[in-house]
């Protein structure tokens, strides 16, 4: 089975155009299990491969009796199993660090230096993606530094020019550039939820967008304190990341690729108690 054969699990798919980043390619597919796989990139090929990766993850979870907690566990797909394994570990730590930060128990977030973003080409990537946008958004980056043996976690926030309707994206990698790039892509993808909310407002159908409205309201309520306007920092690459120290507990990494799976899928399950989400505060994840 070739990777592209996973397209057969799509009921339908759409190439979407964002009001906020019209130069980005965004692909969303509805799978047989009524799950949505998405991908975003600077070209259609990048978006397609990321969407196919999410499809492989969905296929793996639906193909077997796999226990998966999206607030704690990490899952990743790639044709190279070593890359998939590493990405699953990074996603699990991203979940761990972001949930701790959101609850106010973890390391604080510090704004990332604009000069560093420029040197890494991230500001140009953002400007290119947003070129010609009908609706303007302001974007900033913060990073969470938990120590030399932990990867860099990045938070990318966009708001309206007036600072309203925040959207967050998250990334994690030993390379701060890769971490910020992932956070940027996720934020641009999550802006699609806001785009659909704005469209619903125009048609008077906002009752169907309650979950999105609640998530944005939670971001607006809590992110000002969690994303302070503090002295900017330059993120530092990590060369000695240790899985056993990242969570303070053992980590289980398993290949959950189904027998007919053309893309390797790995699952990372830290042996920690899953975080508790309260109705008042909710989760930082869409």
PDB file of C-alpha atoms in Angstrom:
ATOM      1  CA  UNK A   1       0.000   0.000   0.000  1.00  0.00           C
ATOM      2  CA  UNK A   2       1.451   3.331  -1.077  1.00  0.00           C
ATOM      3  CA  UNK A   3       1.092   6.437   1.145  1.00  0.00           C
ATOM      4  CA  UNK A   4      -1.238   8.109  -1.354  1.00  0.00           C
ATOM      5  CA  UNK A   5      -3.614   5.153  -1.013  1.00  0.00           C
ATOM      6  CA  UNK A   6      -4.789   6.725   2.255  1.00  0.00           C
ATOM      7  CA  UNK A   7      -6.740   9.158   0.098  1.00  0.00           C
ATOM      8  CA  UNK A   8      -9.281   6.347  -0.272  1.00  0.00           C
ATOM      9  CA  UNK A   9     -10.278   6.950   3.366  1.00  0.00           C
ATOM     10  CA  UNK A  10     -11.341  10.522   2.564  1.00  0.00           C
ATOM     11  CA  UNK A  11     -15.045  11.098   2.097  1.00  0.00           C
ATOM     12  CA  UNK A  12     -14.317  14.521   0.718  1.00  0.00           C
ATOM     13  CA  UNK A  13     -11.567  17.101   0.757  1.00  0.00           C
ATOM     14  CA  UNK A  14     -11.283  20.832   0.197  1.00  0.00           C
ATOM     15  CA  UNK A  15      -8.491  23.228  -0.583  1.00  0.00           C
ATOM     16  CA  UNK A  16      -9.271  26.177   1.672  1.00  0.00           C
ATOM     17  CA  UNK A  17      -8.262  29.818   1.384  1.00  0.00           C
ATOM     18  CA  UNK A  18      -7.758  31.750   4.581  1.00  0.00           C
ATOM     19  CA  UNK A  19      -9.032  35.320   4.921  1.00  0.00           C
ATOM     20  CA  UNK A  20      -5.945  35.952   7.039  1.00  0.00           C
ATOM     21  CA  UNK A  21      -3.199  34.122   5.092  1.00  0.00           C
ATOM     22  CA  UNK A  22      -4.338  33.694   1.486  1.00  0.00           C
ATOM     23  CA  UNK A  23      -0.882  32.695   0.245  1.00  0.00           C
ATOM     24  CA  UNK A  24      -0.790  29.576   2.424  1.00  0.00           C
ATOM     25  CA  UNK A  25      -2.033  26.269   1.052  1.00  0.00           C
ATOM     26  CA  UNK A  26      -4.535  24.591   3.382  1.00  0.00           C
ATOM     27  CA  UNK A  27      -6.044  21.159   2.799  1.00  0.00           C
ATOM     28  CA  UNK A  28      -8.788  19.648   4.942  1.00  0.00           C
ATOM     29  CA  UNK A  29     -10.202  16.159   4.466  1.00  0.00           C
ATOM     30  CA  UNK A  30     -13.127  14.397   6.126  1.00  0.00           C
ATOM     31  CA  UNK A  31     -12.235  10.755   6.746  1.00  0.00           C
ATOM     32  CA  UNK A  32     -14.424   7.654   6.844  1.00  0.00           C
ATOM     33  CA  UNK A  33     -14.641   7.933  10.623  1.00  0.00           C
ATOM     34  CA  UNK A  34     -15.947  11.523  10.453  1.00  0.00           C
ATOM     35  CA  UNK A  35     -12.606  12.861  11.621  1.00  0.00           C
ATOM     36  CA  UNK A  36     -10.924  15.844   9.989  1.00  0.00           C
ATOM     37  CA  UNK A  37      -7.339  15.681   8.773  1.00  0.00           C
ATOM     38  CA  UNK A  38      -5.650  18.973   7.939  1.00  0.00           C
ATOM     39  CA  UNK A  39      -2.423  20.233   6.485  1.00  0.00           C
ATOM     40  CA  UNK A  40      -0.949  23.669   5.890  1.00  0.00           C
ATOM     41  CA  UNK A  41       2.157  24.709   4.002  1.00  0.00           C
ATOM     42  CA  UNK A  42       3.694  27.274   1.727  1.00  0.00           C
ATOM     43  CA  UNK A  43       2.813  25.075  -1.248  1.00  0.00           C
ATOM     44  CA  UNK A  44       0.170  22.466  -2.003  1.00  0.00           C
ATOM     45  CA  UNK A  45       2.667  19.615  -1.791  1.00  0.00           C
ATOM     46  CA  UNK A  46       3.583  20.522   1.802  1.00  0.00           C
ATOM     47  CA  UNK A  47      -0.065  20.851   2.812  1.00  0.00           C
ATOM     48  CA  UNK A  48      -0.956  17.562   1.119  1.00  0.00           C
ATOM     49  CA  UNK A  49       1.789  15.581   2.857  1.00  0.00           C
ATOM     50  CA  UNK A  50       0.887  17.007   6.271  1.00  0.00           C
ATOM     51  CA  UNK A  51      -2.784  16.205   5.697  1.00  0.00           C
ATOM     52  CA  UNK A  52      -1.817  12.688   4.626  1.00  0.00           C
ATOM     53  CA  UNK A  53       0.213  12.319   7.821  1.00  0.00           C
ATOM     54  CA  UNK A  54      -2.793  13.257   9.947  1.00  0.00           C
ATOM     55  CA  UNK A  55      -4.860  10.796   7.929  1.00  0.00           C
ATOM     56  CA  UNK A  56      -2.357   8.056   8.786  1.00  0.00           C
ATOM     57  CA  UNK A  57      -2.630   8.934  12.487  1.00  0.00           C
ATOM     58  CA  UNK A  58      -6.432   8.773  12.360  1.00  0.00           C
ATOM     59  CA  UNK A  59      -6.279   5.478  10.455  1.00  0.00           C
ATOM     60  CA  UNK A  60      -3.920   3.964  13.040  1.00  0.00           C
ATOM     61  CA  UNK A  61      -6.073   5.010  16.001  1.00  0.00           C
ATOM     62  CA  UNK A  62      -9.197   3.624  14.347  1.00  0.00           C
ATOM     63  CA  UNK A  63      -7.568   0.377  13.234  1.00  0.00           C
ATOM     64  CA  UNK A  64      -6.780  -1.029  16.662  1.00  0.00           C
ATOM     65  CA  UNK A  65      -7.571  -0.900  20.347  1.00  0.00           C
ATOM     66  CA  UNK A  66      -5.220   1.984  21.050  1.00  0.00           C
ATOM     67  CA  UNK A  67      -5.651   4.029  24.212  1.00  0.00           C
ATOM     68  CA  UNK A  68      -4.993   7.665  23.364  1.00  0.00           C
ATOM     69  CA  UNK A  69      -5.410  10.754  25.538  1.00  0.00           C
ATOM     70  CA  UNK A  70      -5.054  13.900  23.390  1.00  0.00           C
ATOM     71  CA  UNK A  71      -4.223  16.050  26.418  1.00  0.00           C
ATOM     72  CA  UNK A  72      -1.246  13.883  27.397  1.00  0.00           C
ATOM     73  CA  UNK A  73      -0.106  11.669  24.529  1.00  0.00           C
ATOM     74  CA  UNK A  74       1.763  12.454  21.351  1.00  0.00           C
ATOM     75  CA  UNK A  75       1.164  10.845  17.974  1.00  0.00           C
ATOM     76  CA  UNK A  76       3.040  11.365  14.724  1.00  0.00           C
ATOM     77  CA  UNK A  77       3.308   9.826  11.272  1.00  0.00           C
ATOM     78  CA  UNK A  78       6.139   9.713   8.757  1.00  0.00           C
ATOM     79  CA  UNK A  79       7.511   7.285   6.196  1.00  0.00           C
ATOM     80  CA  UNK A  80      10.733   7.272   8.267  1.00  0.00           C
ATOM     81  CA  UNK A  81       9.931   5.588  11.571  1.00  0.00           C
ATOM     82  CA  UNK A  82      12.744   7.395  13.404  1.00  0.00           C
ATOM     83  CA  UNK A  83      11.290  10.764  12.434  1.00  0.00           C
ATOM     84  CA  UNK A  84       7.794   9.616  13.442  1.00  0.00           C
ATOM     85  CA  UNK A  85       9.070   8.346  16.801  1.00  0.00           C
ATOM     86  CA  UNK A  86      10.877  11.592  17.568  1.00  0.00           C
ATOM     87  CA  UNK A  87       7.907  13.724  16.485  1.00  0.00           C
ATOM     88  CA  UNK A  88       5.553  11.738  18.735  1.00  0.00           C
ATOM     89  CA  UNK A  89       7.853  12.412  21.690  1.00  0.00           C
ATOM     90  CA  UNK A  90       7.962  16.122  20.850  1.00  0.00           C
ATOM     91  CA  UNK A  91       4.182  16.317  20.598  1.00  0.00           C
ATOM     92  CA  UNK A  92       3.742  14.608  23.959  1.00  0.00           C
ATOM     93  CA  UNK A  93       6.113  17.066  25.595  1.00  0.00           C
ATOM     94  CA  UNK A  94       4.350  19.953  23.870  1.00  0.00           C
ATOM     95  CA  UNK A  95       1.092  18.764  25.441  1.00  0.00           C
ATOM     96  CA  UNK A  96       2.760  18.416  28.839  1.00  0.00           C
ATOM     97  CA  UNK A  97       4.437  21.831  28.780  1.00  0.00           C
ATOM     98  CA  UNK A  98       1.446  23.707  27.363  1.00  0.00           C
ATOM     99  CA  UNK A  99      -1.026  22.157  29.813  1.00  0.00           C
ATOM    100  CA  UNK A 100       1.308  23.027  32.706  1.00  0.00           C
ATOM    101  CA  UNK A 101       1.707  26.575  31.385  1.00  0.00           C
ATOM    102  CA  UNK A 102      -2.051  26.971  30.861  1.00  0.00           C
ATOM    103  CA  UNK A 103      -2.763  25.851  34.421  1.00  0.00           C
ATOM    104  CA  UNK A 104      -0.101  28.196  35.796  1.00  0.00           C
ATOM    105  CA  UNK A 105       2.079  25.407  37.195  1.00  0.00           C
ATOM    106  CA  UNK A 106       4.804  25.165  34.564  1.00  0.00           C
ATOM    107  CA  UNK A 107       7.614  27.327  33.249  1.00  0.00           C
ATOM    108  CA  UNK A 108       6.591  30.830  32.216  1.00  0.00           C
ATOM    109  CA  UNK A 109       6.502  32.035  28.615  1.00  0.00           C
ATOM    110  CA  UNK A 110       8.787  34.852  27.462  1.00  0.00           C
ATOM    111  CA  UNK A 111       8.429  36.928  24.275  1.00  0.00           C
ATOM    112  CA  UNK A 112      10.792  35.981  21.465  1.00  0.00           C
ATOM    113  CA  UNK A 113      13.126  38.626  20.078  1.00  0.00           C
ATOM    114  CA  UNK A 114      11.940  40.140  16.832  1.00  0.00           C
ATOM    115  CA  UNK A 115      15.523  40.308  15.567  1.00  0.00           C
ATOM    116  CA  UNK A 116      15.913  36.562  16.097  1.00  0.00           C
ATOM    117  CA  UNK A 117      12.665  35.878  14.212  1.00  0.00           C
ATOM    118  CA  UNK A 118      13.961  37.987  11.335  1.00  0.00           C
ATOM    119  CA  UNK A 119      17.274  36.132  11.205  1.00  0.00           C
ATOM    120  CA  UNK A 120      15.485  32.782  11.092  1.00  0.00           C
ATOM    121  CA  UNK A 121      13.281  33.956   8.230  1.00  0.00           C
ATOM    122  CA  UNK A 122      10.102  33.474  10.244  1.00  0.00           C
ATOM    123  CA  UNK A 123       8.884  37.050   9.928  1.00  0.00           C
ATOM    124  CA  UNK A 124       9.321  36.826   6.166  1.00  0.00           C
ATOM    125  CA  UNK A 125       7.442  33.513   6.067  1.00  0.00           C
ATOM    126  CA  UNK A 126       4.592  35.132   7.953  1.00  0.00           C
ATOM    127  CA  UNK A 127       4.588  38.228   5.737  1.00  0.00           C
ATOM    128  CA  UNK A 128       4.591  36.068   2.612  1.00  0.00           C
ATOM    129  CA  UNK A 129       1.700  33.960   3.893  1.00  0.00           C
ATOM    130  CA  UNK A 130      -0.369  36.984   4.867  1.00  0.00           C
ATOM    131  CA  UNK A 131       0.272  38.965   1.672  1.00  0.00           C
ATOM    132  CA  UNK A 132      -2.984  40.234   0.206  1.00  0.00           C
ATOM    133  CA  UNK A 133      -5.059  39.261   3.246  1.00  0.00           C
ATOM    134  CA  UNK A 134      -8.543  40.740   3.367  1.00  0.00           C
ATOM    135  CA  UNK A 135      -8.404  40.827   7.171  1.00  0.00           C
ATOM    136  CA  UNK A 136      -5.234  41.811   9.000  1.00  0.00           C
ATOM    137  CA  UNK A 137      -3.893  40.029  12.085  1.00  0.00           C
ATOM    138  CA  UNK A 138      -1.069  40.833  14.499  1.00  0.00           C
ATOM    139  CA  UNK A 139       1.270  37.966  15.367  1.00  0.00           C
ATOM    140  CA  UNK A 140       3.761  37.430  18.198  1.00  0.00           C
ATOM    141  CA  UNK A 141       5.816  34.528  19.519  1.00  0.00           C
ATOM    142  CA  UNK A 142       6.637  33.392  23.054  1.00  0.00           C
ATOM    143  CA  UNK A 143       8.812  30.489  24.172  1.00  0.00           C
ATOM    144  CA  UNK A 144       8.849  28.266  27.235  1.00  0.00           C
ATOM    145  CA  UNK A 145      12.324  27.339  28.469  1.00  0.00           C
ATOM    146  CA  UNK A 146      12.286  24.503  30.994  1.00  0.00           C
ATOM    147  CA  UNK A 147      16.030  23.823  30.915  1.00  0.00           C
ATOM    148  CA  UNK A 148      18.860  22.492  28.784  1.00  0.00           C
ATOM    149  CA  UNK A 149      17.590  18.903  28.759  1.00  0.00           C
ATOM    150  CA  UNK A 150      14.117  19.916  27.559  1.00  0.00           C
ATOM    151  CA  UNK A 151      13.078  20.910  24.027  1.00  0.00           C
ATOM    152  CA  UNK A 152      11.969  24.441  23.218  1.00  0.00           C
ATOM    153  CA  UNK A 153       8.208  24.996  23.300  1.00  0.00           C
ATOM    154  CA  UNK A 154       6.844  27.924  21.294  1.00  0.00           C
ATOM    155  CA  UNK A 155       3.498  29.694  21.431  1.00  0.00           C
ATOM    156  CA  UNK A 156       2.393  31.752  18.444  1.00  0.00           C
ATOM    157  CA  UNK A 157      -0.512  34.142  19.005  1.00  0.00           C
ATOM    158  CA  UNK A 158      -2.450  36.143  16.463  1.00  0.00           C
ATOM    159  CA  UNK A 159      -5.035  38.801  17.255  1.00  0.00           C
ATOM    160  CA  UNK A 160      -7.062  41.382  15.415  1.00  0.00           C
ATOM    161  CA  UNK A 161      -5.361  44.791  15.044  1.00  0.00           C
ATOM    162  CA  UNK A 162      -7.290  45.831  18.165  1.00  0.00           C
ATOM    163  CA  UNK A 163      -5.920  42.871  20.123  1.00  0.00           C
ATOM    164  CA  UNK A 164      -9.156  40.889  20.074  1.00  0.00           C
ATOM    165  CA  UNK A 165     -10.115  37.319  19.122  1.00  0.00           C
ATOM    166  CA  UNK A 166      -6.774  35.658  19.895  1.00  0.00           C
ATOM    167  CA  UNK A 167      -5.784  32.395  18.256  1.00  0.00           C
ATOM    168  CA  UNK A 168      -2.898  30.267  19.550  1.00  0.00           C
ATOM    169  CA  UNK A 169      -0.629  27.741  17.894  1.00  0.00           C
ATOM    170  CA  UNK A 170       1.993  25.576  19.606  1.00  0.00           C
ATOM    171  CA  UNK A 171       5.250  23.932  18.597  1.00  0.00           C
ATOM    172  CA  UNK A 172       7.987  21.865  20.226  1.00  0.00           C
ATOM    173  CA  UNK A 173      11.451  20.887  19.038  1.00  0.00           C
ATOM    174  CA  UNK A 174      15.063  20.991  20.257  1.00  0.00           C
ATOM    175  CA  UNK A 175      15.584  23.491  17.432  1.00  0.00           C
ATOM    176  CA  UNK A 176      13.898  26.785  18.340  1.00  0.00           C
ATOM    177  CA  UNK A 177      13.487  27.594  14.647  1.00  0.00           C
ATOM    178  CA  UNK A 178      11.654  24.330  13.984  1.00  0.00           C
ATOM    179  CA  UNK A 179       9.580  24.827  17.135  1.00  0.00           C
ATOM    180  CA  UNK A 180       8.531  28.332  16.093  1.00  0.00           C
ATOM    181  CA  UNK A 181       7.821  27.194  12.540  1.00  0.00           C
ATOM    182  CA  UNK A 182       5.473  24.488  13.786  1.00  0.00           C
ATOM    183  CA  UNK A 183       3.716  26.944  16.116  1.00  0.00           C
ATOM    184  CA  UNK A 184       3.278  29.361  13.220  1.00  0.00           C
ATOM    185  CA  UNK A 185       1.787  26.696  10.949  1.00  0.00           C
ATOM    186  CA  UNK A 186      -0.576  25.521  13.665  1.00  0.00           C
ATOM    187  CA  UNK A 187      -1.717  29.057  14.425  1.00  0.00           C
ATOM    188  CA  UNK A 188      -2.429  29.711  10.733  1.00  0.00           C
ATOM    189  CA  UNK A 189      -4.419  26.482  10.582  1.00  0.00           C
ATOM    190  CA  UNK A 190      -6.344  27.303  13.765  1.00  0.00           C
ATOM    191  CA  UNK A 191      -7.292  30.672  12.264  1.00  0.00           C
ATOM    192  CA  UNK A 192      -9.597  28.677   9.989  1.00  0.00           C
ATOM    193  CA  UNK A 193     -11.832  28.194  13.040  1.00  0.00           C
ATOM    194  CA  UNK A 194     -12.050  31.963  13.438  1.00  0.00           C
ATOM    195  CA  UNK A 195     -12.762  32.360   9.737  1.00  0.00           C
ATOM    196  CA  UNK A 196     -15.689  29.960  10.022  1.00  0.00           C
ATOM    197  CA  UNK A 197     -16.931  31.816  13.099  1.00  0.00           C
ATOM    198  CA  UNK A 198     -16.882  35.126  11.232  1.00  0.00           C
ATOM    199  CA  UNK A 199     -18.792  33.528   8.362  1.00  0.00           C
ATOM    200  CA  UNK A 200     -21.334  32.137  10.829  1.00  0.00           C
ATOM    201  CA  UNK A 201     -21.823  35.578  12.333  1.00  0.00           C
ATOM    202  CA  UNK A 202     -22.559  36.948   8.897  1.00  0.00           C
ATOM    203  CA  UNK A 203     -25.229  34.325   8.292  1.00  0.00           C
ATOM    204  CA  UNK A 204     -26.662  34.308  11.805  1.00  0.00           C
ATOM    205  CA  UNK A 205     -25.544  30.711  12.439  1.00  0.00           C
ATOM    206  CA  UNK A 206     -23.294  31.290  15.452  1.00  0.00           C
ATOM    207  CA  UNK A 207     -25.154  28.688  17.527  1.00  0.00           C
ATOM    208  CA  UNK A 208     -23.273  26.047  15.544  1.00  0.00           C
ATOM    209  CA  UNK A 209     -19.915  27.539  16.537  1.00  0.00           C
ATOM    210  CA  UNK A 210     -20.254  27.410  20.316  1.00  0.00           C
ATOM    211  CA  UNK A 211     -17.064  25.415  20.909  1.00  0.00           C
ATOM    212  CA  UNK A 212     -15.000  27.826  18.823  1.00  0.00           C
ATOM    213  CA  UNK A 213     -16.486  30.842  20.585  1.00  0.00           C
ATOM    214  CA  UNK A 214     -15.718  29.336  23.993  1.00  0.00           C
ATOM    215  CA  UNK A 215     -12.133  28.538  23.019  1.00  0.00           C
ATOM    216  CA  UNK A 216     -11.452  32.046  21.742  1.00  0.00           C
ATOM    217  CA  UNK A 217     -13.092  33.507  24.851  1.00  0.00           C
ATOM    218  CA  UNK A 218     -10.792  31.385  27.040  1.00  0.00           C
ATOM    219  CA  UNK A 219      -7.756  32.603  25.109  1.00  0.00           C
ATOM    220  CA  UNK A 220      -8.917  36.199  25.562  1.00  0.00           C
ATOM    221  CA  UNK A 221      -9.503  35.670  29.281  1.00  0.00           C
ATOM    222  CA  UNK A 222      -6.293  33.886  30.240  1.00  0.00           C
ATOM    223  CA  UNK A 223      -3.604  34.602  27.654  1.00  0.00           C
ATOM    224  CA  UNK A 224      -2.870  38.231  28.676  1.00  0.00           C
ATOM    225  CA  UNK A 225      -1.456  37.024  32.000  1.00  0.00           C
ATOM    226  CA  UNK A 226       0.162  33.919  30.519  1.00  0.00           C
ATOM    227  CA  UNK A 227       1.754  35.752  27.575  1.00  0.00           C
ATOM    228  CA  UNK A 228       3.286  38.800  29.255  1.00  0.00           C
ATOM    229  CA  UNK A 229       4.721  41.852  27.567  1.00  0.00           C
ATOM    230  CA  UNK A 230       8.099  41.180  29.187  1.00  0.00           C
ATOM    231  CA  UNK A 231      11.741  41.540  28.077  1.00  0.00           C
ATOM    232  CA  UNK A 232      12.336  39.569  24.900  1.00  0.00           C
ATOM    233  CA  UNK A 233      14.605  36.528  24.800  1.00  0.00           C
ATOM    234  CA  UNK A 234      16.556  34.717  22.114  1.00  0.00           C
ATOM    235  CA  UNK A 235      15.715  31.000  22.136  1.00  0.00           C
ATOM    236  CA  UNK A 236      18.641  28.595  22.434  1.00  0.00           C
ATOM    237  CA  UNK A 237      18.911  25.268  20.612  1.00  0.00           C
ATOM    238  CA  UNK A 238      18.936  22.133  22.761  1.00  0.00           C
ATOM    239  CA  UNK A 239      21.520  19.443  22.080  1.00  0.00           C
ATOM    240  CA  UNK A 240      21.069  17.225  25.148  1.00  0.00           C
ATOM    241  CA  UNK A 241      17.331  16.546  25.306  1.00  0.00           C
ATOM    242  CA  UNK A 242      16.586  13.513  27.473  1.00  0.00           C
ATOM    243  CA  UNK A 243      13.183  11.840  27.250  1.00  0.00           C
ATOM    244  CA  UNK A 244      13.385  10.474  30.784  1.00  0.00           C
ATOM    245  CA  UNK A 245      13.865  13.975  32.217  1.00  0.00           C
ATOM    246  CA  UNK A 246      11.232  15.758  30.146  1.00  0.00           C
ATOM    247  CA  UNK A 247       8.258  14.403  32.083  1.00  0.00           C
ATOM    248  CA  UNK A 248       9.836  13.307  35.348  1.00  0.00           C
ATOM    249  CA  UNK A 249       8.424   9.852  34.608  1.00  0.00           C
ATOM    250  CA  UNK A 250       8.996   6.903  32.256  1.00  0.00           C
ATOM    251  CA  UNK A 251       7.845   7.247  28.666  1.00  0.00           C
ATOM    252  CA  UNK A 252       6.321   4.525  26.490  1.00  0.00           C
ATOM    253  CA  UNK A 253       6.961   4.848  22.759  1.00  0.00           C
ATOM    254  CA  UNK A 254       5.090   2.392  20.545  1.00  0.00           C
ATOM    255  CA  UNK A 255       4.815   1.755  16.829  1.00  0.00           C
ATOM    256  CA  UNK A 256       1.051   1.572  16.231  1.00  0.00           C
ATOM    257  CA  UNK A 257       1.189   1.362  12.444  1.00  0.00           C
ATOM    258  CA  UNK A 258      -1.656  -0.924  11.290  1.00  0.00           C
ATOM    259  CA  UNK A 259      -0.786  -3.891   9.041  1.00  0.00           C
ATOM    260  CA  UNK A 260      -2.059  -2.032   5.979  1.00  0.00           C
ATOM    261  CA  UNK A 261      -0.511   1.276   7.019  1.00  0.00           C
ATOM    262  CA  UNK A 262       1.801   2.764   4.385  1.00  0.00           C
ATOM    263  CA  UNK A 263       3.091   5.476   6.738  1.00  0.00           C
ATOM    264  CA  UNK A 264       4.725   4.694  10.076  1.00  0.00           C
ATOM    265  CA  UNK A 265       2.744   5.938  13.073  1.00  0.00           C
ATOM    266  CA  UNK A 266       4.233   6.201  16.553  1.00  0.00           C
ATOM    267  CA  UNK A 267       2.510   6.916  19.844  1.00  0.00           C
ATOM    268  CA  UNK A 268       4.191   8.450  22.894  1.00  0.00           C
ATOM    269  CA  UNK A 269       2.527   7.908  26.269  1.00  0.00           C
ATOM    270  CA  UNK A 270       4.243   9.482  29.278  1.00  0.00           C
ATOM    271  CA  UNK A 271       3.463   7.550  32.430  1.00  0.00           C
ATOM    272  CA  UNK A 272       1.866  10.511  34.160  1.00  0.00           C
ATOM    273  CA  UNK A 273      -1.655  11.271  35.309  1.00  0.00           C
ATOM    274  CA  UNK A 274      -3.597  12.897  32.450  1.00  0.00           C
ATOM    275  CA  UNK A 275      -4.238  16.583  33.095  1.00  0.00           C
ATOM    276  CA  UNK A 276      -7.579  17.584  34.525  1.00  0.00           C
ATOM    277  CA  UNK A 277      -9.552  20.121  32.516  1.00  0.00           C
ATOM    278  CA  UNK A 278     -12.005  22.226  34.486  1.00  0.00           C
ATOM    279  CA  UNK A 279     -15.162  23.617  32.863  1.00  0.00           C
ATOM    280  CA  UNK A 280     -14.186  27.125  33.948  1.00  0.00           C
ATOM    281  CA  UNK A 281     -10.729  27.194  32.389  1.00  0.00           C
ATOM    282  CA  UNK A 282     -11.032  24.559  29.686  1.00  0.00           C
ATOM    283  CA  UNK A 283      -8.159  23.321  27.539  1.00  0.00           C
ATOM    284  CA  UNK A 284      -5.696  25.392  25.491  1.00  0.00           C
ATOM    285  CA  UNK A 285      -6.229  23.074  22.520  1.00  0.00           C
ATOM    286  CA  UNK A 286      -8.969  23.317  19.908  1.00  0.00           C
TER     287      UNK A 286
END
